[in-house]
CSV table of C-alpha atoms in Angstrom, one decimal:
chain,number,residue,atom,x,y,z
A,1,UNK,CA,9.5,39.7,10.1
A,2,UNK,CA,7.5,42.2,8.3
A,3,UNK,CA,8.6,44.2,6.0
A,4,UNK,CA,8.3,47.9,7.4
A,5,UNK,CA,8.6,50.0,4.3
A,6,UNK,CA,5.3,48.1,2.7
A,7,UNK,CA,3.5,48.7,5.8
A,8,UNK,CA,2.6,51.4,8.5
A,9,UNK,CA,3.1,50.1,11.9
A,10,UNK,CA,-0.3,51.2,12.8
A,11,UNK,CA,-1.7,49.9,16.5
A,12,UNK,CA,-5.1,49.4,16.6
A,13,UNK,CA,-7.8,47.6,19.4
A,14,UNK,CA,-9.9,46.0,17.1
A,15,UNK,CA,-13.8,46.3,18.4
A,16,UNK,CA,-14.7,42.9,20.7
A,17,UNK,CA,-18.5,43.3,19.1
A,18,UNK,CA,-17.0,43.1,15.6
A,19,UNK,CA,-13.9,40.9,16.3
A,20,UNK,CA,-14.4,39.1,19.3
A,21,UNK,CA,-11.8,36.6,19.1
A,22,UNK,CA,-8.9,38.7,17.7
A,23,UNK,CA,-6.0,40.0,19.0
A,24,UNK,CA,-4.9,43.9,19.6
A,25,UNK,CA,-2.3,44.4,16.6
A,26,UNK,CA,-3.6,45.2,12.7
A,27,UNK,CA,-1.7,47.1,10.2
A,28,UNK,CA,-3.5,49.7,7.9
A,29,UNK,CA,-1.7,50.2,4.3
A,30,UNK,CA,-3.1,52.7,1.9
A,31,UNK,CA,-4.1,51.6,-1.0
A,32,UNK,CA,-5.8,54.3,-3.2
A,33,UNK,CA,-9.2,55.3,-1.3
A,34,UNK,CA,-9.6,52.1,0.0
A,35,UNK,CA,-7.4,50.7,3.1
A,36,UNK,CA,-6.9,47.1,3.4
A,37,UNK,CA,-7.0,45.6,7.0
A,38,UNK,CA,-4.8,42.4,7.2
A,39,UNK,CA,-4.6,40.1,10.5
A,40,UNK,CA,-2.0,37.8,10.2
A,41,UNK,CA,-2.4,35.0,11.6
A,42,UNK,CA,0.2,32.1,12.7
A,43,UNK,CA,-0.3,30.3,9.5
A,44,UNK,CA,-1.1,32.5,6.9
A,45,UNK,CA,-2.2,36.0,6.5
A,46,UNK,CA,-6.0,36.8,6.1
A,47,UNK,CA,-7.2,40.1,4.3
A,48,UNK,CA,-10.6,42.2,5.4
A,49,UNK,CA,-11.1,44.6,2.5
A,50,UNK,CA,-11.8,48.5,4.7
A,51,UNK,CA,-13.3,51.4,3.2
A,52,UNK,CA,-11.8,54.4,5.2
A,53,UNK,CA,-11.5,52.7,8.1
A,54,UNK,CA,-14.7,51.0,8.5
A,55,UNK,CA,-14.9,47.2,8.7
A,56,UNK,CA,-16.5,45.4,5.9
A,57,UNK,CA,-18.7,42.4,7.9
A,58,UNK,CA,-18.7,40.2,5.6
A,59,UNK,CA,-16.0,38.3,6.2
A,60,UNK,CA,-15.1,34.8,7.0
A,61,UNK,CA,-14.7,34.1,10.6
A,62,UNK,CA,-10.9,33.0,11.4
A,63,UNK,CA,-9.6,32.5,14.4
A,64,UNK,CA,-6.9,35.0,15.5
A,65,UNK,CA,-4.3,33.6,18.3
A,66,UNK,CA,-3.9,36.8,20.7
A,67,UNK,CA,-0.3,36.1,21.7
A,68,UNK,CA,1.0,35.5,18.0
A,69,UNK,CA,-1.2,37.7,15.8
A,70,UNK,CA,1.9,39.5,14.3
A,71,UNK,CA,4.4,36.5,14.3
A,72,UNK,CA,5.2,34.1,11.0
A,73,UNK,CA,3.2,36.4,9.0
A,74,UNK,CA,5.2,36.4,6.1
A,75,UNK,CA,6.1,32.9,5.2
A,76,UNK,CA,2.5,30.8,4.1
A,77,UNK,CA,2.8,27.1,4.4
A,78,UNK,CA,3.1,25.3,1.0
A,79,UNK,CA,1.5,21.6,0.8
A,80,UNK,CA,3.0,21.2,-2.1
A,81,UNK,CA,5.8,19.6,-2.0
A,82,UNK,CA,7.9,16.2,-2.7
A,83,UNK,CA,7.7,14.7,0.4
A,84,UNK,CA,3.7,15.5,0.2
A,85,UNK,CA,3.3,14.2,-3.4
A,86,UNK,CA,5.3,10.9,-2.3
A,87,UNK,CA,3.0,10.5,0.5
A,88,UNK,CA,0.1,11.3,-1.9
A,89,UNK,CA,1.5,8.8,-4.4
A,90,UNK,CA,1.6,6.1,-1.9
A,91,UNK,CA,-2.4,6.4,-1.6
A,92,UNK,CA,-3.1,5.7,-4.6
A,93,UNK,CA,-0.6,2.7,-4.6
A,94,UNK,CA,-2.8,1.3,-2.1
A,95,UNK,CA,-6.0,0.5,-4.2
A,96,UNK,CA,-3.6,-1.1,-6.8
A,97,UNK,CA,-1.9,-3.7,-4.7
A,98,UNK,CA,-4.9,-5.0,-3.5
A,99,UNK,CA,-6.6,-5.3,-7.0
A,100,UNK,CA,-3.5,-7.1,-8.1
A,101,UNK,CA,-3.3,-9.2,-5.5
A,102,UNK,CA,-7.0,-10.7,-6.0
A,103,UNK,CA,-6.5,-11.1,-9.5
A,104,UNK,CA,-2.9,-12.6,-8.6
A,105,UNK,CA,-0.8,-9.8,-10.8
A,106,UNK,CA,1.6,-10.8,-8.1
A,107,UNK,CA,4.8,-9.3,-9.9
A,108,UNK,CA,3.1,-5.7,-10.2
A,109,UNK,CA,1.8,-5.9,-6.4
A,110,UNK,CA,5.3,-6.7,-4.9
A,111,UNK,CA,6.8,-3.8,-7.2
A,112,UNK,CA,3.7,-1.7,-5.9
A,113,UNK,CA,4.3,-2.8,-2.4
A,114,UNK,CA,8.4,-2.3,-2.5
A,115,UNK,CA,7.2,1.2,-4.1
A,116,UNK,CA,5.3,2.2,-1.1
A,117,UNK,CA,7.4,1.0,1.8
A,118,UNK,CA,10.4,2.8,0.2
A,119,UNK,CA,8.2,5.8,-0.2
A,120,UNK,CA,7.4,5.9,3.3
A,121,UNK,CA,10.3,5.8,4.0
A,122,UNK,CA,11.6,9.0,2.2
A,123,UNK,CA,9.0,10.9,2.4
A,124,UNK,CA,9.7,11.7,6.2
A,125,UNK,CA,13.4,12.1,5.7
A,126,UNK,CA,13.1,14.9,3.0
A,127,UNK,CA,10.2,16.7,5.0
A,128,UNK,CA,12.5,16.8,8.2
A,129,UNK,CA,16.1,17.4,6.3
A,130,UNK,CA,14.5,20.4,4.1
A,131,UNK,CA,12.1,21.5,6.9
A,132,UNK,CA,9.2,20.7,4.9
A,133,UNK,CA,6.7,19.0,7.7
A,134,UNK,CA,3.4,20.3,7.0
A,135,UNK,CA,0.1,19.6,9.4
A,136,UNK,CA,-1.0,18.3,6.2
A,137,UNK,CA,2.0,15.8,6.1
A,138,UNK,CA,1.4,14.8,9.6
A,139,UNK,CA,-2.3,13.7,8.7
A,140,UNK,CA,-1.7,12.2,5.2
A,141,UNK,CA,1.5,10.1,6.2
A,142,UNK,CA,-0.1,8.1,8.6
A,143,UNK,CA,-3.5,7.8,6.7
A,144,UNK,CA,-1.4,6.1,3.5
A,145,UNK,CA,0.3,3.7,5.8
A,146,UNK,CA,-3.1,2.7,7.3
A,147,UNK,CA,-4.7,2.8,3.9
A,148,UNK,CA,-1.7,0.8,2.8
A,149,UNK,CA,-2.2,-2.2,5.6
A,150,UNK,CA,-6.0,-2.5,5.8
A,151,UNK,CA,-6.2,-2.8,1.5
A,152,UNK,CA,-3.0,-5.5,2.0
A,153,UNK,CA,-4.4,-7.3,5.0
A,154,UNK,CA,-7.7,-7.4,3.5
A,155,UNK,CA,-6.7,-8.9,0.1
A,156,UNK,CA,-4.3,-11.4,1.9
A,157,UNK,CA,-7.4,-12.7,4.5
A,158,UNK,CA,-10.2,-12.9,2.0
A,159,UNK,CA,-12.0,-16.4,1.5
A,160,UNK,CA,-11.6,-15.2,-2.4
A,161,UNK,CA,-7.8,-14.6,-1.9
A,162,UNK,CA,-5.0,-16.1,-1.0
A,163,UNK,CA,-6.2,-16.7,2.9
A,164,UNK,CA,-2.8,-16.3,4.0
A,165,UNK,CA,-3.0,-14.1,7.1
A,166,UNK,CA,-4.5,-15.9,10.3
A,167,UNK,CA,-7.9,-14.3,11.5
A,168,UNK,CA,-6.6,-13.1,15.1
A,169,UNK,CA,-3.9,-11.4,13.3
A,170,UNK,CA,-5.3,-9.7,10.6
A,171,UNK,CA,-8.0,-8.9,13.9
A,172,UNK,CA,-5.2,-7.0,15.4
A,173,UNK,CA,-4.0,-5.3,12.7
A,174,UNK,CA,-7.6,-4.3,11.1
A,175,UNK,CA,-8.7,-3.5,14.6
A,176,UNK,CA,-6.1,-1.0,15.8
A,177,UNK,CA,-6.2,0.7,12.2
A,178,UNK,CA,-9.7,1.4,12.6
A,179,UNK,CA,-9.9,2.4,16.1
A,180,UNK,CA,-7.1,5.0,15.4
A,181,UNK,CA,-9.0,6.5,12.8
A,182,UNK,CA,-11.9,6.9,14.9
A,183,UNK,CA,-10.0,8.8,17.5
A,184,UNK,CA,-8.3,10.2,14.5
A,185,UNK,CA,-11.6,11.6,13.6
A,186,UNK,CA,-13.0,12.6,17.2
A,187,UNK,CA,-10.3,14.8,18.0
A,188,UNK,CA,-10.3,16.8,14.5
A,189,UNK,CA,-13.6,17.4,15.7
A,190,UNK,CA,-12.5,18.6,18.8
A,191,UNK,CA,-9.4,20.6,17.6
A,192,UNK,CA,-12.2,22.4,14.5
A,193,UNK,CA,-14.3,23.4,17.5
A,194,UNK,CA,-11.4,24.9,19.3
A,195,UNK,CA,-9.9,26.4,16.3
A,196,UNK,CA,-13.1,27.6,14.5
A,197,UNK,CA,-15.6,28.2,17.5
A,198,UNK,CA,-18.1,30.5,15.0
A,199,UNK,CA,-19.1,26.5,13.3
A,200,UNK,CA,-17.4,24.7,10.3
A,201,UNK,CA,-19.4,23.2,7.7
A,202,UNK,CA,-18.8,19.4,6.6
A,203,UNK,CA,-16.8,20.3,4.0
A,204,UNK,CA,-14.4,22.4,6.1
A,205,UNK,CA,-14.2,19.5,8.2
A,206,UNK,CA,-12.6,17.4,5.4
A,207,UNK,CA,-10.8,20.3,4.0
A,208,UNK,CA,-7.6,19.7,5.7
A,209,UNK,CA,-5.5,21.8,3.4
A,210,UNK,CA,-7.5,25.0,4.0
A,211,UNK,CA,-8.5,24.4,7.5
A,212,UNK,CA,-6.0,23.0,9.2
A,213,UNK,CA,-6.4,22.3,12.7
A,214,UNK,CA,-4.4,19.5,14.1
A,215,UNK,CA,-0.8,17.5,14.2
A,216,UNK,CA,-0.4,14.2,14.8
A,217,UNK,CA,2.8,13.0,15.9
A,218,UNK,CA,3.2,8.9,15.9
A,219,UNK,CA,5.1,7.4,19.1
A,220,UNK,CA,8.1,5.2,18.9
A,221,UNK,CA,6.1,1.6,19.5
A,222,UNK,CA,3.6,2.7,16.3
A,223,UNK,CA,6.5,3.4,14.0
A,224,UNK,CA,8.1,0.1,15.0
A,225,UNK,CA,4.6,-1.5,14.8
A,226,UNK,CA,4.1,-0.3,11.0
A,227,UNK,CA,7.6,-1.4,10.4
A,228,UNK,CA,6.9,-4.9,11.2
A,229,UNK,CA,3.8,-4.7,9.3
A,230,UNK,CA,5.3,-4.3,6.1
A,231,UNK,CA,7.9,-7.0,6.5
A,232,UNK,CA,4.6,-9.2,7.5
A,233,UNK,CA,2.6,-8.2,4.1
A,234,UNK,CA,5.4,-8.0,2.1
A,235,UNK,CA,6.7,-11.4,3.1
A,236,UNK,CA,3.3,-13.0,2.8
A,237,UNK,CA,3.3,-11.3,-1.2
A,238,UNK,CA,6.8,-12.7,-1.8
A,239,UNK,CA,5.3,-16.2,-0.5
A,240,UNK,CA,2.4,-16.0,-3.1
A,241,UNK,CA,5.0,-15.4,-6.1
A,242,UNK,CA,7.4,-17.6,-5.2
A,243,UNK,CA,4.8,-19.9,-4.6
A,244,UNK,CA,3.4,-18.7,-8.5
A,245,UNK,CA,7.0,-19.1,-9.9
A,246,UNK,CA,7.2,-22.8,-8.6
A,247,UNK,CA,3.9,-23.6,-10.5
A,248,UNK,CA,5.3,-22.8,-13.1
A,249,UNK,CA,8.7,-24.7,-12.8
A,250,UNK,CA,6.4,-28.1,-12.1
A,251,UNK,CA,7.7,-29.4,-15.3
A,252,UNK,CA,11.3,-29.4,-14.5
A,253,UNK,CA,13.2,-32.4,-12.9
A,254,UNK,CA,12.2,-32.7,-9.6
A,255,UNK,CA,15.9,-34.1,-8.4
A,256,UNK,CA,17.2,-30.8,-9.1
A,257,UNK,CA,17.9,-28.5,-6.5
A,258,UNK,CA,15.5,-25.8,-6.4
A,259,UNK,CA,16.7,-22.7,-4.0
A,260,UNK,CA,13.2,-21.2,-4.7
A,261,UNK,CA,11.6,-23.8,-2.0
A,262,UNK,CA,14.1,-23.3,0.5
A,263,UNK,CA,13.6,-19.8,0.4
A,264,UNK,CA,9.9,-20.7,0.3
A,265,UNK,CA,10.0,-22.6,3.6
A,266,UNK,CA,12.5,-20.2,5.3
A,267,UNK,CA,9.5,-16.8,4.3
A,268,UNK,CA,6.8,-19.3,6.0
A,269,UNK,CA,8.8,-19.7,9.2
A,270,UNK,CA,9.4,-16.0,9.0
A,271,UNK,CA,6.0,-14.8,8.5
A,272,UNK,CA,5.0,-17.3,11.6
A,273,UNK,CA,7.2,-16.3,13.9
A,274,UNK,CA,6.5,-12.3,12.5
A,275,UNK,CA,2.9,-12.5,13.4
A,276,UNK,CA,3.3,-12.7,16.8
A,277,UNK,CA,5.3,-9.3,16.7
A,278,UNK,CA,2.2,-8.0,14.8
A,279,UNK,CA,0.2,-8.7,18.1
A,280,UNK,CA,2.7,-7.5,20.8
A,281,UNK,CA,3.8,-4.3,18.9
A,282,UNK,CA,-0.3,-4.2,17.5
A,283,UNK,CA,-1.8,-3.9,21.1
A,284,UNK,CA,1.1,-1.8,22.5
A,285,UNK,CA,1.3,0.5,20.1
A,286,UNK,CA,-3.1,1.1,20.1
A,287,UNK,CA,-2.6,1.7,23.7
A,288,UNK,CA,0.2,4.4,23.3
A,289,UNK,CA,-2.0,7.0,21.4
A,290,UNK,CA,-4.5,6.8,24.3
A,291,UNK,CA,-2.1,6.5,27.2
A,292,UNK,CA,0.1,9.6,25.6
A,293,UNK,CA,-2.9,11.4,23.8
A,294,UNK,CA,-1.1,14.9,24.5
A,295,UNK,CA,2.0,13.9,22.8
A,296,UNK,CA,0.7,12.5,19.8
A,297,UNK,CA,-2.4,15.2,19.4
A,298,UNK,CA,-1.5,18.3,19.3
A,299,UNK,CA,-3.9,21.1,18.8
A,300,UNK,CA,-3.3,24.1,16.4
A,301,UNK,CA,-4.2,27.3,18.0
């Protein structure tokens, strides 16, 4: 709530030829000769600088929601926070693992990889145990875990890597990532022209941490589908170092037992029988965020 002693509970109607997308209530606060008009908005509070009462027009156009003008003025979201950093962290993992995993630094990419999938992890516990879920959050999460797949199935399907992924998987998985980032990007269009209807620039487009105008929400299927992904990728980098580690032991006796091949063999039946949970969950999942587009996009206003 606001705090009535700083500020005179003023009513004003705000002119519809100066402000023709804002809401009835302002609050006027001296301030030597000058006043200072400020419309809080349901994010964060925006500041018109007023000489006696006369609106300074050069402002930046914000738009003000009519029914909520006066309501969550006082807390202003902070992006920066663990749960953020973690997810921030996890994009720059991504670049990594895939240069490691061309030039076989096998041991640093499954560290990399365990790093990320942990983080993914955490990351959304902490923001919904400490209430820290951000619209930034609910873009950036699922960006790193896309990031995260396409870089790993990439280096793991290359003719210059390992080639361990089949083509009509890594199809599915490539696929669905990119077409989810196209509607990804149509409806932040969308939700900036509804948000911002004087124009954004391209910059404000990208800007997601000043101009925030969307919240994705994953379903069910997609989590489950990213779940199986990283068991996939992370088996198929366990089968490239034990298959590393076992190059290395070609000098020992080969009568000896050597649990490294059976648990070889057993990650190889595993990843088969994995890929086709890749496709099911894959395809299912893709055809969730279209079927249920008003459940997982949800416009700011």
């Amino acid at each position: 709530m606001l705090n009535n002693t700083l500020l005179s509970s003023v009513t004003v109607k705000l002119p519809p030829s100066i402000f023709p997308n804002c809401g009835k209530i302002a609050f006027l606060r001296p301030r030597n000769v000058q006043f200072r008009l400020r419309i809080y908005h349901t994010l964060k509070p925006f500041n018109i600088a007023c000489k006696k009462g006369t609106p300074n027009l050069s402002y930046r156009y914000l738009h003000i929601d009519r029914k909520n003008v006066a309501h969550n003025s006082k807390k202003t979201i902070s992006y920066l926070n663990i749960p953020n950093l973690l997810t921030v962290s996890r994009i720059v993992c991504a670049p990594l693992i895939g240069y490691n995993l061309i030039h076989e630094q096998l041991v640093s990419a499954l560290y990399l990889f365990c790093y990320s999938c942990v983080t993914d992890l955490l990351d959304g516990q902490l923001a919904r145990k400490f209430n820290l879920q951000t619209p930034l959050g609910s873009v950036l999460d699922p960006a790193a875990d896309k990031l995260l797949m396409l870089v790993t199935t990439i280096a793991l399907t290359i003719p210059s890597g390992p080639c361990l992924i089949p083509l009509p998987i890594a199809t599915v998985i490539l696929g669905r990532d990119l077409v989810l980032a196209g509607n990804s990007f149509y409806h932040r269009y969308k939700s900036m022209q509804r948000a911002y209807a004087g124009g954004f620039s391209t910059k404000q487009f990208f800007d997601i941490f000043s101009y925030p105008s969307i919240v994705v929400q994953p379903t069910t299927i997609s989590k489950w589908n990213t779940f199986f992904q990283m068991i996939y990728l992370g088996t198929g980098i366990v089968i490239l170092t034990l298959q590393y580690s076992l190059g290395k032991d070609d000098e020992e006796d080969e009568s000896k037992p050597n649990n490294k091949k059976k648990l070889l063999q057993w990650a190889h039946n595993f990843m088969y029988i994995g890929g086709y949970a890749i496709i099911v969950t894959g395809l299912w999942s893709g055809a969730s965020y279209f079927v249920g587009i008003k459940n997982t996009m949800k416009y700011l206003k």
